[in-house]
Coordinates of C-alpha atoms in Angstrom, one line a residue:
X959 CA 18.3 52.1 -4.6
X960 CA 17.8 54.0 -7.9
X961 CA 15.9 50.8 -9.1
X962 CA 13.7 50.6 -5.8
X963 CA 12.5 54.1 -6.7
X964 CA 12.0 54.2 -10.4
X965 CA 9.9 50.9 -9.8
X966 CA 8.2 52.2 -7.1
X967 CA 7.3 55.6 -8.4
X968 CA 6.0 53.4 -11.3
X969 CA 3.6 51.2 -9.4
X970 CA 0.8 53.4 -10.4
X971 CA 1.4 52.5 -13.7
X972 CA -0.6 49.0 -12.6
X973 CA -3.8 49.2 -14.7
X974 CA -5.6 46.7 -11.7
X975 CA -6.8 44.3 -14.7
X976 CA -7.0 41.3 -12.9
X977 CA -7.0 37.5 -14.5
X978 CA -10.1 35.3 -13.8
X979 CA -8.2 33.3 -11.1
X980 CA -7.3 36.3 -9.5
X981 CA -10.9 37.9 -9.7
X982 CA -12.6 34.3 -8.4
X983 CA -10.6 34.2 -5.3
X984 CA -11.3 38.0 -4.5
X985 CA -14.7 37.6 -4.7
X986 CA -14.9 33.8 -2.8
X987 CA -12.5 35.3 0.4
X988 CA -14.8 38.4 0.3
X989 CA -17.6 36.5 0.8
X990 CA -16.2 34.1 3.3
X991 CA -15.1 37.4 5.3
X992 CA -18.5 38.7 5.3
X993 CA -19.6 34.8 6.3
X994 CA -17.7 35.1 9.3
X995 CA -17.7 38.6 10.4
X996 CA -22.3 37.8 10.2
X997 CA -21.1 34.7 13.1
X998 CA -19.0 36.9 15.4
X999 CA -15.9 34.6 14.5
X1000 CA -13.4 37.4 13.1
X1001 CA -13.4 41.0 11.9
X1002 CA -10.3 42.8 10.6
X1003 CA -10.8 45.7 12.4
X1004 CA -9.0 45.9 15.7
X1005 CA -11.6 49.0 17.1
X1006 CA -14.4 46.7 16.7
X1007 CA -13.0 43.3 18.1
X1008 CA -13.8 44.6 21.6
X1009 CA -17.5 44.8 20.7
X1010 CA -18.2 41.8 19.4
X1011 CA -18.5 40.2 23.1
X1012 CA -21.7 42.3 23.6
X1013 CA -23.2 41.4 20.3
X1014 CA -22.3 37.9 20.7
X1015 CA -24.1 37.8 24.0
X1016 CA -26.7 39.4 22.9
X1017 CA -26.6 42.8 24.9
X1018 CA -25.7 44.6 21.5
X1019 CA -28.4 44.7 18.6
X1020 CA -27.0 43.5 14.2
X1021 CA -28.2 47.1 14.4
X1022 CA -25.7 48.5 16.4
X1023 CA -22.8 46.9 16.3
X1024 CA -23.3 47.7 12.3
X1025 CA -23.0 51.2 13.0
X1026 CA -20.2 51.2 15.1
X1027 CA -18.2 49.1 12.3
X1028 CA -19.2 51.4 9.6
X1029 CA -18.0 54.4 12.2
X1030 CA -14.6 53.2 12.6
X1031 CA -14.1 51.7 9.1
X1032 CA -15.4 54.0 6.6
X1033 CA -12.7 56.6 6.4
X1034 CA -9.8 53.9 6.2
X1035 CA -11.8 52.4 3.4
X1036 CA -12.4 55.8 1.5
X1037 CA -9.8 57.2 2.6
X1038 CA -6.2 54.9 2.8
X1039 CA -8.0 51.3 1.3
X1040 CA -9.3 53.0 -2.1
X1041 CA -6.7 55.6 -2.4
X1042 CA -3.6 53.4 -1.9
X1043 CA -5.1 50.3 -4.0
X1044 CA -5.8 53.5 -7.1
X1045 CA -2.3 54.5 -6.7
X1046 CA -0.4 51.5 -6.4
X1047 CA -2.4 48.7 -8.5
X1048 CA -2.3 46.8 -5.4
X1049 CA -5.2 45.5 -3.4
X1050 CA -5.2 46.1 0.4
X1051 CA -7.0 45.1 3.7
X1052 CA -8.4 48.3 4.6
X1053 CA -10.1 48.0 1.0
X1054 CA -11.1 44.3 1.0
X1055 CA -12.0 43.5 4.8
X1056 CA -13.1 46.8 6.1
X1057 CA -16.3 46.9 4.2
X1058 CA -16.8 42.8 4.8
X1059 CA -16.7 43.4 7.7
X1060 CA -19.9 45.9 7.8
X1061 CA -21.4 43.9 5.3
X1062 CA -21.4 40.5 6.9
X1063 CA -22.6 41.9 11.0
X1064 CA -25.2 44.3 8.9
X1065 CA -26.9 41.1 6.9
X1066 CA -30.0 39.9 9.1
X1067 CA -29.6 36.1 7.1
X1068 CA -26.8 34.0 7.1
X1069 CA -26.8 33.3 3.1
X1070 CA -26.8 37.1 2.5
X1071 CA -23.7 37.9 3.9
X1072 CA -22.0 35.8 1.6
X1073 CA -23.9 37.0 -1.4
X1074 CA -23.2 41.2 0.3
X1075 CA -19.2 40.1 0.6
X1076 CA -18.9 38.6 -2.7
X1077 CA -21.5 41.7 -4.3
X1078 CA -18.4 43.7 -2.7
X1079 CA -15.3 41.8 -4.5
X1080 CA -16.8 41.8 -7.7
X1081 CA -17.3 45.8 -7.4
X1082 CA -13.6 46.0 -6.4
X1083 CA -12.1 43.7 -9.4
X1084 CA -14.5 45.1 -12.2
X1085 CA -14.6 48.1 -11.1
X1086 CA -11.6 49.4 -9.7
X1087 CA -9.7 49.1 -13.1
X1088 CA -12.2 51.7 -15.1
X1089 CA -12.1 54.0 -12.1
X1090 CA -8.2 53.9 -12.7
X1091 CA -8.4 54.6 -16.4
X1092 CA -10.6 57.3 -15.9
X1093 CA -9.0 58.6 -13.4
X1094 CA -5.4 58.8 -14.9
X1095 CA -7.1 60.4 -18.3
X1096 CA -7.8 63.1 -16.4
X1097 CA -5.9 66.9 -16.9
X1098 CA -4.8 66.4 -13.5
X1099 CA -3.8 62.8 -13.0
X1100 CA -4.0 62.9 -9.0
X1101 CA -3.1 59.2 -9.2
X1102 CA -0.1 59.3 -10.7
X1103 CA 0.6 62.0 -8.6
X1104 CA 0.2 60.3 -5.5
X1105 CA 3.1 57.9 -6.2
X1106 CA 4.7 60.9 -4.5
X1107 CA 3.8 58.9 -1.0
X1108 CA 6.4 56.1 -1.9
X1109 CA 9.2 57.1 -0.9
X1110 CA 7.9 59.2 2.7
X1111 CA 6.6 55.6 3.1
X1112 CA 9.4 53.4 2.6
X1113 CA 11.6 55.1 4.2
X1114 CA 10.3 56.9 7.3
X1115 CA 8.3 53.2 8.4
X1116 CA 12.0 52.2 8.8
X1117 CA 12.3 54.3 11.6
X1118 CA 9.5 52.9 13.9
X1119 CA 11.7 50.7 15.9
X1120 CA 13.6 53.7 17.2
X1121 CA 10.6 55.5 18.3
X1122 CA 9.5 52.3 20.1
X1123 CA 12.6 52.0 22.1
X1124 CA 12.8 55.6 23.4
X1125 CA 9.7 55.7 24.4
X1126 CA 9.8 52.2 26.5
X1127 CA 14.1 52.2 27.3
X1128 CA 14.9 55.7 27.2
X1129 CA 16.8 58.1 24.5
X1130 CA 20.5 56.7 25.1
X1131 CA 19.2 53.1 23.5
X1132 CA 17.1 55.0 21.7
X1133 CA 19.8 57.2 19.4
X1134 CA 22.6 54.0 19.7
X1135 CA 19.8 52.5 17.6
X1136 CA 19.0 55.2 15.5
X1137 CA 22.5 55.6 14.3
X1138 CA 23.2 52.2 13.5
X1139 CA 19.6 51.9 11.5
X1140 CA 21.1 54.9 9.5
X1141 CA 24.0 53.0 9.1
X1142 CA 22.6 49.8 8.2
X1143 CA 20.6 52.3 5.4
X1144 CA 23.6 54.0 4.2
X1145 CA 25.4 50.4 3.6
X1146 CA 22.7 48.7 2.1
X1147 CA 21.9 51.6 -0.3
X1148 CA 26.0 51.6 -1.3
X1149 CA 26.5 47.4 -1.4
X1150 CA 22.8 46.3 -2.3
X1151 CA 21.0 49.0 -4.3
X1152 CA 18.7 46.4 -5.7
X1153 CA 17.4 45.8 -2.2
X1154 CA 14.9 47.7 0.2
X1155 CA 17.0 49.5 2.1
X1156 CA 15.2 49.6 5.2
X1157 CA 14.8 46.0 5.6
X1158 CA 18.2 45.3 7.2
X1159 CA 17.2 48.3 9.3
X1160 CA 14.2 47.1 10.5
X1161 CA 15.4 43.3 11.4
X1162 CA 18.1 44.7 13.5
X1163 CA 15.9 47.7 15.2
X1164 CA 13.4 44.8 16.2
X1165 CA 15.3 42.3 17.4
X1166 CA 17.0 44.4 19.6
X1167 CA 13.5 46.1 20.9
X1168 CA 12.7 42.2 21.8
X1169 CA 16.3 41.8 23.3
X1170 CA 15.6 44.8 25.2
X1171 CA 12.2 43.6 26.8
X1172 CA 13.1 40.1 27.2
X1173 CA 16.3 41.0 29.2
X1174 CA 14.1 43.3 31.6
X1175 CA 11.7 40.4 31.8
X1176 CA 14.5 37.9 32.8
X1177 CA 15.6 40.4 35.4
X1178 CA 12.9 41.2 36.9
X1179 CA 11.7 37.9 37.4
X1180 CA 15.6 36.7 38.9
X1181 CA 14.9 39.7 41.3
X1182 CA 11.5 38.4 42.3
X1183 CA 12.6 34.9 43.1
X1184 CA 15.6 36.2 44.8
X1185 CA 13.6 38.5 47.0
X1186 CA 11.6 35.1 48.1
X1187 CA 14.7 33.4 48.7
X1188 CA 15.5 36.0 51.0
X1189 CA 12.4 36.1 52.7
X1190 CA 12.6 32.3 53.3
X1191 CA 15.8 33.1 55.1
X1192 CA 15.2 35.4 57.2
X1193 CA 12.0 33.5 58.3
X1194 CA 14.3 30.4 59.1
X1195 CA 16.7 32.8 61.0
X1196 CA 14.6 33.8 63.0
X1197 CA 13.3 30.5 64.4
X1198 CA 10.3 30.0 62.5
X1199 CA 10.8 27.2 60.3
X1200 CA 8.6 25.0 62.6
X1201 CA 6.0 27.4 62.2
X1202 CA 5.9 28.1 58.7
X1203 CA 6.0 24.3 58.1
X1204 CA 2.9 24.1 59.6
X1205 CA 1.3 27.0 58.8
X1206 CA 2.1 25.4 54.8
X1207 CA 0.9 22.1 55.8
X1208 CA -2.6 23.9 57.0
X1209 CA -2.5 26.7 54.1
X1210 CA -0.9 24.3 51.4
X1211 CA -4.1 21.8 50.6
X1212 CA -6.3 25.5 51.1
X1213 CA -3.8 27.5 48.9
X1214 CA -3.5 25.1 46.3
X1215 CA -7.2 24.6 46.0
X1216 CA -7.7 27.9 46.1
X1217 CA -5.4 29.0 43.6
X1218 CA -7.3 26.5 41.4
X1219 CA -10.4 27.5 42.6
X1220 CA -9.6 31.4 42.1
X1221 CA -8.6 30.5 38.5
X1222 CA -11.8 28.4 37.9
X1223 CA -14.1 31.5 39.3
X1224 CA -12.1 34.6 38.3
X1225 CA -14.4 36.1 35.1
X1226 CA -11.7 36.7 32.7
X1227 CA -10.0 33.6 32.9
X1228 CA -13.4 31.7 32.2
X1229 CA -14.3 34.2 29.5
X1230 CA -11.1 33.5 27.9
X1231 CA -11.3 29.8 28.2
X1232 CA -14.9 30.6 26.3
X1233 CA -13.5 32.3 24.0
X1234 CA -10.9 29.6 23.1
X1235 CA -12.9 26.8 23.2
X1236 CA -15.8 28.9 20.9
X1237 CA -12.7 29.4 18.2
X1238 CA -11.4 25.9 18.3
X1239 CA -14.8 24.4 17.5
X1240 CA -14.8 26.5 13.9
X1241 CA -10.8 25.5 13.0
X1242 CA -12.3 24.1 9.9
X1243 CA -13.6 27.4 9.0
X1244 CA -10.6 29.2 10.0
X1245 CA -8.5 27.1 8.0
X1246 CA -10.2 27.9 4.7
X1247 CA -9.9 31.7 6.0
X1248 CA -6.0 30.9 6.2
X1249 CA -5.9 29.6 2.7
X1250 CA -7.8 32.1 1.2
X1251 CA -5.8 35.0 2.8
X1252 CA -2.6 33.0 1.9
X1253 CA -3.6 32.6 -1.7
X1254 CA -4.5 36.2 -2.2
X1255 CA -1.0 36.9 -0.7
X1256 CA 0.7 34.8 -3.0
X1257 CA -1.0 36.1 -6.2
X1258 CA 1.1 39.4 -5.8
X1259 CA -1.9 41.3 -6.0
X1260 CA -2.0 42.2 -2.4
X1261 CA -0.4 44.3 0.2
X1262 CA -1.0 43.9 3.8
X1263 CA 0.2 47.5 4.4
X1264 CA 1.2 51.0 3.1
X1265 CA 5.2 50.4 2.3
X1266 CA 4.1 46.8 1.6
X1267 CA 1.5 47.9 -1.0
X1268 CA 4.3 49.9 -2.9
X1269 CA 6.5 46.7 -2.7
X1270 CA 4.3 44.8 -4.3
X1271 CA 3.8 46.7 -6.8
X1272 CA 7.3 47.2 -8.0
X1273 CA 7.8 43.1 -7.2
X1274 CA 10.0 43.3 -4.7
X1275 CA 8.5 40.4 -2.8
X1276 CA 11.4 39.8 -0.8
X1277 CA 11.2 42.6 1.0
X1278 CA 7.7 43.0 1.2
X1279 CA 7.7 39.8 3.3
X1280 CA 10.4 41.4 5.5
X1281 CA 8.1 44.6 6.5
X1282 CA 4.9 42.5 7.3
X1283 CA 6.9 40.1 9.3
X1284 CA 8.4 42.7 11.0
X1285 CA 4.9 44.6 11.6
X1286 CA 3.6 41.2 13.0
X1287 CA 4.9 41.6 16.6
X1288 CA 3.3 44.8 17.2
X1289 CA 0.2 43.2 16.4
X1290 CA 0.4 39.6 18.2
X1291 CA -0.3 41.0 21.9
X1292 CA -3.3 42.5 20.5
X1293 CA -5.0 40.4 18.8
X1294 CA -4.4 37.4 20.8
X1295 CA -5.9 39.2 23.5
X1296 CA -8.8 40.9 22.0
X1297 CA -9.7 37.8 20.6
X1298 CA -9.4 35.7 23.7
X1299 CA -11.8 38.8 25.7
X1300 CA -14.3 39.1 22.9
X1301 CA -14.4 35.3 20.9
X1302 CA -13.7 37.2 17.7
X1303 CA -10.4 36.9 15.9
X1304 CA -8.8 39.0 13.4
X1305 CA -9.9 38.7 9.4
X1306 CA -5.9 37.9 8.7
X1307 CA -4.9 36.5 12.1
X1308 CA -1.8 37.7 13.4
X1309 CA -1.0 38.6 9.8
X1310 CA 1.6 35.7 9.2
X1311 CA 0.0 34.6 6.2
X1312 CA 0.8 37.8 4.6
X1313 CA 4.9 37.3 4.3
X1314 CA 4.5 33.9 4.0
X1315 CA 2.3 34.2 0.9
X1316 CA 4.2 36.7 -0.5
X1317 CA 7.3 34.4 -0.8
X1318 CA 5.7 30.9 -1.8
X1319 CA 5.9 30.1 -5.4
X1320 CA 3.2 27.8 -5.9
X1321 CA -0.8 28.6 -5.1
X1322 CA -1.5 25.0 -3.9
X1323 CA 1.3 25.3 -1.0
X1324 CA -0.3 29.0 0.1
X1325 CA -3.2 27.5 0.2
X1326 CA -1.7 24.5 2.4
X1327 CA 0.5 26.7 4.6
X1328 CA -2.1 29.4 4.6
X1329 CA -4.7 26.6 6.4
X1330 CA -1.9 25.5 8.6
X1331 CA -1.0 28.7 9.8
X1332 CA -4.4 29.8 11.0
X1333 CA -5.1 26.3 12.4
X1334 CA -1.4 26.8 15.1
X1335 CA -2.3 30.0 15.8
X1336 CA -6.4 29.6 16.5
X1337 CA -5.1 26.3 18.8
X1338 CA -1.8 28.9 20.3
X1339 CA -4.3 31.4 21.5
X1340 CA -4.7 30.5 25.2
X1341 CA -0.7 29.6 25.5
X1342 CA 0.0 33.0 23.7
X1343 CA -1.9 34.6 26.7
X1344 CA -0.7 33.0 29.4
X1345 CA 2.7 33.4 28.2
X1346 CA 2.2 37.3 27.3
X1347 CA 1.0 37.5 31.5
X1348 CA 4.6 36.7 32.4
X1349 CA 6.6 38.6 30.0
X1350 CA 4.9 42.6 30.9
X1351 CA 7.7 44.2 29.1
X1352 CA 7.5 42.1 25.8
X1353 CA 3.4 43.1 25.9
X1354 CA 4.5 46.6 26.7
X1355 CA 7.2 46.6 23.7
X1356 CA 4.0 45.6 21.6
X1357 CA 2.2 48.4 22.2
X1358 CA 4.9 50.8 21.7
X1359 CA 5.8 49.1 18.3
X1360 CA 2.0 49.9 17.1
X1361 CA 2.1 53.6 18.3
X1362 CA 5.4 54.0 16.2
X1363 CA 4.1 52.4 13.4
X1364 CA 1.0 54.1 13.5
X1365 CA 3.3 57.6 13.9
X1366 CA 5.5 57.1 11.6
X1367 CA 2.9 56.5 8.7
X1368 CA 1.0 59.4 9.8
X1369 CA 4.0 61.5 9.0
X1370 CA 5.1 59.9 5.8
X1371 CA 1.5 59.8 4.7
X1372 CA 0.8 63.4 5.4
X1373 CA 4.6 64.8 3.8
X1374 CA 3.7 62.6 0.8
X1375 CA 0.6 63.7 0.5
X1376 CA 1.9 67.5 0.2
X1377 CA 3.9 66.6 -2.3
X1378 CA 1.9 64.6 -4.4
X1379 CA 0.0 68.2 -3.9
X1380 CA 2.9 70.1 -4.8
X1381 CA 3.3 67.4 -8.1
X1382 CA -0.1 67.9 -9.4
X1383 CA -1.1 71.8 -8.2
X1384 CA 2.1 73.4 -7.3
X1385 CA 1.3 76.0 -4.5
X1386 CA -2.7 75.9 -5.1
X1387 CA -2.5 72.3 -4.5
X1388 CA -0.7 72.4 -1.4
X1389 CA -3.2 75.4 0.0
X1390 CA -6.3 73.0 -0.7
X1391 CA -5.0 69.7 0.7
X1392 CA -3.1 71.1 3.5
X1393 CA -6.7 73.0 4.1
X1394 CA -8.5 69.9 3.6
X1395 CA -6.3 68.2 6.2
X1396 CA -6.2 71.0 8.3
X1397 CA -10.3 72.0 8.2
X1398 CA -10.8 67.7 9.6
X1399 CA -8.4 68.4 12.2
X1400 CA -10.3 71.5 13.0
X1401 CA -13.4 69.8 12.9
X1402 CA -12.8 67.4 15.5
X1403 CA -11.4 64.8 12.6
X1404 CA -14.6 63.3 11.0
X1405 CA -11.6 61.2 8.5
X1406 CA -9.0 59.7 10.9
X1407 CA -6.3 61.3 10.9
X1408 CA -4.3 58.3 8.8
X1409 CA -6.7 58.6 6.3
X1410 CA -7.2 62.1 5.9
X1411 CA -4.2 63.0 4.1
X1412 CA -4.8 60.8 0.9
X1413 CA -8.3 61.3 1.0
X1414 CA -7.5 65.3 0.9
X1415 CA -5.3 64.4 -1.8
X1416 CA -8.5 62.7 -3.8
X1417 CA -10.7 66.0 -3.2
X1418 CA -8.1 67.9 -4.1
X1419 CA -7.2 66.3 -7.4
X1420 CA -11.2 66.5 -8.3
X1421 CA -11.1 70.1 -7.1
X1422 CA -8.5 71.2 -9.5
X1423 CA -10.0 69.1 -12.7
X1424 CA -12.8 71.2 -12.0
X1425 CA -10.6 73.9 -12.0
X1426 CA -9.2 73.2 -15.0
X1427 CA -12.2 72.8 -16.8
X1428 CA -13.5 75.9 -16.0
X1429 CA -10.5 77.6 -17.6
X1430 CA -9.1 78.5 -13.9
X1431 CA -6.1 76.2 -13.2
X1432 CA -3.0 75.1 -16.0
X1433 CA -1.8 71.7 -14.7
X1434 CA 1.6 71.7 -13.6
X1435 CA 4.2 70.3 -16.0
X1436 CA 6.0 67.1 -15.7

């Protein structure tokens, strides 16, 4: 575990020089992004998904729907996407596909928004290296600093299965799991320090969240169809077989049509056939998306999330595959639903690509299993929703996974943030980034409250170089 540390407390270390491969297929997927966000095919961000319909339709103006993009992206892209990729050496969604995202609905012209996206990766691959030099020649080296956040992060995200199953099964299931996470921690940390502790953690707290939900599902269901047979009995005790017969031979052409019929006219069910149909036609598209994303997986200079980020910056690949695979069935309910009610899917899918990339060793086979991937999932979307409408308790178990893992980051984000305070100002540095923090909360939270944290941690690294330089602050040694 010692090694997991050291490397990850090191990852800031990563001076973000890219090679020219690795700086041509930033700049190519970052314009392909912006390509497809300016056609209402995909965005990454999950808050805007839901308004695409309108703009798509045409009851929203480019205008618009620009501003509400840029309102719920710009503090994860200032202040997690910029931060994180600085600290770690490590390039992240938030950074890459947040912005593409604005970029590619804002362009009035089709062959802008390439030309905005692409504008956009070149800034990040040529520019994003000085801004770390500078930055870590500073008096105060607030980067370096914010390494601080690795362990909060890698350890703390291991709990979010817990969390999820007390809140959906109750506290019993919830504690048996939380002591045998801690046990699965304890063990791996004494038999396999070389490997992410919370991984076997994780796998276990998961699967039996999804055991959990699938068994309530099965139940449920045996109850319902035993209720009916029960209600069939009854109705042929009672003397009314004859009847029922033919109240089925009257109803049963009716019903059946009308079932049909129902399906045929009810609104959602033709908007998410639309939908379908309106992805399917742009697989081709979508397959290059896969590849790309898959690719820039596979290059290792990529993480799809916070712990991930620090993972792949210490190269433990392995078990950055593990935590994205793991976060992926939060995440599958959603998106397959926002995309079948809106015609827009998600930047990075149902994220896949990202574990898979990860692990491959060869960039030709991302690229293959990157299109491959996108092309199942784009084709699974309407048998992914009708199979989510007859398991309630695996969609619920879903929703519950992305409030823990949206509530346990908070926390980790915010105690490392204190003490990558605490590492570069000592007490003065925790009274201005705790008061940042606390001042956004108090103000109604103009930076989300994920992103606050790090971005306080940014302000208040600039805040005490200032400091410094007027002869009012001695860094803090070691």
């Amino acid at each position: 575990m010692s090694t997991l540390l050291a490397g990850a407390l090191g990852a800031g270390k990563h001076s973000l020089d890219f090679s020219v491969p690795q700086q041509g297929t930033v700049i190519v997927l970052c314009a392909l992004t912006a390509l497809i966000s300016h056609l209402a095919l995909a965005v990454f961000n999950d808050g805007v998904r839901p308004f695409m319909l309108d703009f798509i339709q045409g009851r929203s103006t480019r205008n618009a729907t620009t501003a509400v993009s840029f309102g719920l992206s710009a503090g994860f892209i200032f202040g997690l996407g910029a931060p994180m990729a600085l600290s770690t050496g490590v390039l992240n969604p938030w950074l890459l596909f947040l912005p593409t995202d604005v970029l590619g609905i804002l362009s009035p012209k089709k062959w802008l928004a390439p030309l905005l996206g692409g504008a956009w990766g070149a800034l990040v691959v040529f520019g994003l290296g000085g801004a770390n030099e500078a930055a870590h020649d500073l008096p105060v080296d607030f980067l370096t600093a914010m390494q601080q956040m690795a362990t909060p992060i890698l350890f703390l995200f291991t709990l979010f299965p817990v969390l999820a199953i007390t809140r959906q099964f109750g506290r019993l299931r919830g504690a048996v799991v939380g002591v045998v996470e801690l046990a699965l921690v304890i063990l791996t940390m004494k038999l396999w320090p070389d490997v992410f502790a919370g991984a076997p953690a994780m796998a276990v707290g998961v699967i039996m969240l999804i055991g959990f939900a699938t068994a309530k599902d099965v139940r449920q269901r045996r109850k319902e169809r035993a209720e009916k047979a029960e209600q069939a009995r009854q109705a042929e005790k009672g003397g009314k077989a004859e009847q029922a017969g033919q109240a089925g031979q009257s109803d049963g052409t009716a019903d059946g049509k009308g079932v049909s019929e129902a399906e045929l006219e009810d609104p959602m069910l033709s908007l998410f056939s639309a939908s379908a149909t309106r992805l399917r036609r742009h697989l081709p598209l979508f397959m290059l998306l896969g590849a790309g994303v898959c690719l820039l997986a596979q290059m290792h200079i990529f993480g799809g999330g916070e712990a991930t980020s620090f993972l792949i910056a210490k190269g433990d690949h392995t078990g950055a595959a593990q935590v994205d695979f793991y976060r992926v069935f939060g995440f599958i309910p959603l998106i397959a639903t926002t995309a079948l009610a809106s015609g827009a899917y998600a930047i990075a899918g149902f994220t896949f690509v990202y574990p898979i990339g990860y692990l491959l060793p060869s960039p030709w086979l991302a690229l293959i299993a990157g299109a491959a991937v996108f092309a199942a999932e784009v084709l699974a979307l309407s048998w992914i929703g009708r199979m989510l409408g007859r398991l309630p308790s695996v969609r619920d178990s879903s929703e519950h996974l992305r409030n823990a893992i949206s509530e346990s980051l908070w926390l980790a984000i915010l105690f490392g943030s204190l003490l990558a305070a605490n590492t570069m100002g000592g007490g003065l540095g925790i009274l201005i980034v705790g008061g940042l923090y606390l001042l956004n909360e108090a103000m109604g939270r103009v930076v989300v409250r994920m992103a606050a944290a790090p971005a306080a941690v940014l302000v208040g690294g600039v805040l005490l170089n200032l400091l410094y330089w007027m002869d009012l602050f001695t860094p803090v040694k070691g």
